Amino acid sequence: MGTTASQLRKDLLSEYQWRLMHVFFRAHKRFSELLSKEDRNLPTPRVPMEKVLSLPELKSNPFRKRICHVFSTSDMKDGSLTFEDFLDLLSAFSDSATLEIKSHYAFRIFDFDDDGTLDGGDLEKLVNCLTGETDDTRLTTEEMRQLISNILEESDIDKDGTVNLSEFQHVISRSPDFVRSVQI
Amino acid sequence: MPSQKKNDIAIRMEDVGIEIDGELDSGSEDEARRRDRNRKAKASPRAGGRNGKPATSEDEEEEEDQDEAPRKRARKKKASAQDSEEEEEEDDRSVKRKGTKAAGRKKKAVEEESEESEEEERGKKKKGRKVTNKKQKDEQNKEKKGDAKGKGGKDKGNVKDKKNKNGKYSRECQAFVEKFEGALGKGKGRKLYAYKVMMAKKMIKFNRDFDNFKTACIPWERKIKEVESHFGSSVASYFIFLRWMYGLNLVLFAFMFGLVVLPEVMMGLPYGSIARKTVPRAEQERAMDISVLLDFGGYCKYSILFYGFYNDERTIGVLQFRLPLSYLLVGVGIFGYSLMVVIRTMARNSDEGGDGGDDGQFTFAFKMFTSWDYLIGNPETADNKYASITTSFKESIVDEQENQKDENIHLRRFLRVLANFLILCSLGGSGFLIYFVVKRSQEFANLDQDELSWFEKNEVEFVMSLLGLVCPPLFETIAELEEYHPRIALKWQLGRIFALFLGNLYTFLFALFDEVNAKLEKEKSIRNATIWGLNEYYSNYSSYHNTTDIPPPDIHPADVIRGPCWETAVGIEFVKLTVSDIQVTYMTILIGDFLRAMIVRFLNYCWCWDLEAGFPSYGEFDISGNVLGLIFNQGMIWMGAFYAPGLVGLNVLRLLTSMYYQSWAVMSCNVPHERVFKASKSNNFYMGLLLLVLFLSLLPVVYTIMTLPPSFDCGPFSGREQMYNVVMETIENDLPAFIGNIFTYATNPGLILPAVLLMVLAIYYLNATSKNYQNANLELKKKMQMARDEEKNRRNNKENTNQVMQDLEDLLPNRSLLPPAAEEENPPPDKVREKGSKSPKVAKRPGAAANGKGVNLQNDVSLAAPNPKAAVTHPPGPRGLSGNARGPPPGPVRGRGRGTPPPRH
């Protein structure tokens, strides 16, 4: 009775399991480590942003808050992650994710005001993130202006003063080491 | 949540369908219209629920098959490669279908006859579902086509573009199928696949580990990176150069130590056995005094460190090691090896630095978007990364500013000429000063040493170091006039100081030659005296004992009269120079950088003005001075290594310590340059200077080897007319006669002249070829640039058309030609259908077994489609994650030019 059908199913299931099992469980373990006790009983547990930020992989990343916000599906915009969000995050930063996925998420991470384009303000924040918090590594306003105008000159193809997703991907696709650098 | 999963799958199927069927764009328009009709016909039964309409589904399949034929025919016309891909896809699908059919048939055998029809129905239903999936694909495809057609009306070029894209899609599809073929199969294939995947993972990990290991094996990589992150690539380039020098010197040291020093120590005569290996009696009292030893006199002078210690025995030890020959060959081989390495490095550097390629286009954007390494987990590393990113930003800003600067070109040109004139004047002045001082010192040398004051004795050195101290800052000040980019300014500065140092070096060499000549004179008289003494001894001995069997004179080796041994003297000069250079360098760092930094740092609290920002401030790392110091030091080593084999070892120690010392000093006491600038990609300039110095140091050594007679009583060549006679001796005595003949022929001018001519011709030919290549390269670069610009323009245009198209399509309400709209529309009917088909199925089926089967079937479909990897190989945008309740449906992201961002949560 239905043996063949279930055979096929088992095959695929075991395949599926085999492929995903260890990754999945590792991810889940990491995730439940982050959960507090009382949260664990909820149907869709959420990890607050502070907990996620304490992960060693994200601890020293200047974009850690942005990463949480981008991957979070929380309605409160508090950057908390469900397990699915967490999986999304991991898969986007895994080494088998494609350039397109990575560039898409990178774009959203860099888009600080969530308006869909990288404008001058986003770029300035981005530069500040990259150069660190201390004053001695900061760029002067003159340098900043020059830098941003140069970036727009290079990557703003339609000359509307902002970098949109397709322009961003156009630039990123030319970069030799982007895929390698965006990994956790 | 099976339904959700299913949804996902359905969507994925659609997407795959789009990708696959995107191929069909070339199909004729009327075919499309026909299929459009078909779709409309099909749409109504589907809307009404599919259960109980097996006939329709049957018909559908037939239609589908009919459809298949022209499609295939149309496809045949295309490139064969794509064809085969498609075929494969098709096969894959048909296999799946057959599989389900077969399953249905097997079930039939088990079930009772009465249920047979039902079973068939179910099988058909299954098929039907596939078909509907296919239908959806067709739908998608048609929409796409419509889109393409619409565009085609506007812009023919776009259609071509589309085709290309579709080709890309089909290629991607094929890659996908190939990748997951094993995952879908069973049994052996699956195991093999699992094995393959595992091996691939292992391989990746191994490669990564191996890369890490390789990086860990590069000495001081971390140190240099740290310096680079704070001081920029220009300062780091000095350290990289230093490391390179260290490597070179290690090899030289290995040659010298392994082939000359070690054999002499192991197999040669021990200290004190012969005169050249013994401290003379007059010096023995003070031979262990520290002041003497520091001057490399006493025991140092008669040690393995210097030329004089080596014996002239043709062969030593049981191995019959030909030490004198080895000594000469190593001495020359050091130059040969260094030349080879320097030139090879230069060639490689110019290879690397040659291509500008794609780099120039997006320097800033790359720095901005891709410079952060997300793997960094260590806060300290992160700090370094911040610093290095800031530095690199500053570097490229400086470059950019230089590019944009073009003011008064005439004024600048005038200033540059003026600056060069001033520097030439000061160079000439210092040259004259050196000449004058050397002349004077020669006069002083003839006078009695005791009458001279300390200043008069050391005048040359004093003036030299004064010039070395004053001139570089002077040059730097003058160079301010020129307003070069700091990188170019550094080169000029290097060149000018190089000229100054060169004067220094050659003055030293001339002084040395004078000394050598004086020594040679003295040696000649001592030699005559010794020979005369020996003759006296022999004649006396023979007349006294009345025998011809004369034993050698029995004199203690310390008492033997010996010549001045000019080679050892030269060696001592070089070693002294090197040591004093080390001292000066280290003291300068200690006082000029460390002490200054300390004073500025700690006295700043109790001082009238701001020391950190004001006058003394912290030192900058003096790249030009350090690089030139290193280069000239290396010149000394090259020149001195022949006369003092120990010098190479000393230099290795020096480089090793200075690596640590300087990197510590630069990190703790220096501040980065005001304008951090990027080092030129290939530091061929350093290498060029090094090559020049190498050549210049080759000259005197080869000159002495070829022309000056070696000392008669010290060194491996004693007793021979010329040093190179060792080679002749070996050829005559140890090698077969014909080689000697060949050598004689080869040294014949009649053969050498044509050889030289041939070489000149070869150089000329290679030069011409390389010029041709350069031109070709330039042309290609131009072409690439043009192609890039074209592409840019086209993208621009396309975006505009797309915008227009979108607006137009928005105006037409009843046509769902827009793919995003279709995507939004599609899932809901899908869901409806899924639910609709599920419940009746269960209701209709009698018995629990059937019920279970129903569930199974669904699982079947749900498991077949999603490949775990697929989640990753798929772009995130268009999917829009509509499977789970995750915000609004996806916006129109798929259209490349539209670029509306995905919705945010």
Coordinates of N, CA, C and O in Angstrom, one line a residue, chain B residues 440 444 452-460 462-463:
Chain B
R440 N 92.3 67.0 1.4 CA 92.9 67.5 2.6 C 93.4 66.3 3.4 O 94.5 66.3 4.0
F444 N 96.9 65.2 5.0 CA 97.1 64.9 6.4 C 97.8 63.6 6.6 O 98.6 63.4 7.5
L452 N 98.3 65.7 14.4 CA 96.9 66.1 14.0 C 95.9 66.1 15.2 O 96.0 65.2 16.1
S453 N 95.0 67.0 15.1 CA 94.0 67.0 16.1 C 92.9 65.9 15.8 O 92.9 65.3 14.7
W454 N 92.1 65.7 16.7 CA 91.0 64.7 16.5 C 90.2 65.0 15.3 O 89.8 64.2 14.5
F455 N 89.8 66.3 15.2 CA 89.0 66.8 14.2 C 89.6 66.5 12.8 O 89.0 66.1 11.9
E456 N 90.9 66.8 12.7 CA 91.6 66.7 11.4 C 91.7 65.2 11.0 O 91.6 64.9 9.8
K457 N 91.8 64.4 12.0 CA 91.9 62.9 11.7 C 90.6 62.4 11.2 O 90.5 61.6 10.2
N458 N 89.5 62.9 11.7 CA 88.2 62.3 11.4 C 87.4 63.3 10.5 O 86.1 63.2 10.5
E459 N 88.1 64.1 9.8 CA 87.4 65.2 9.1 C 86.4 64.6 8.1 O 85.3 65.0 7.9
V460 N 86.9 63.6 7.3 CA 86.1 63.1 6.3 C 84.8 62.5 6.8 O 83.7 62.8 6.3
F462 N 83.4 63.1 9.6 CA 82.6 64.2 10.2 C 81.8 64.9 9.1 O 80.5 65.1 9.2
V463 N 82.4 65.3 8.1 CA 81.8 66.0 7.0 C 80.7 65.2 6.3 O 79.6 65.6 6.1

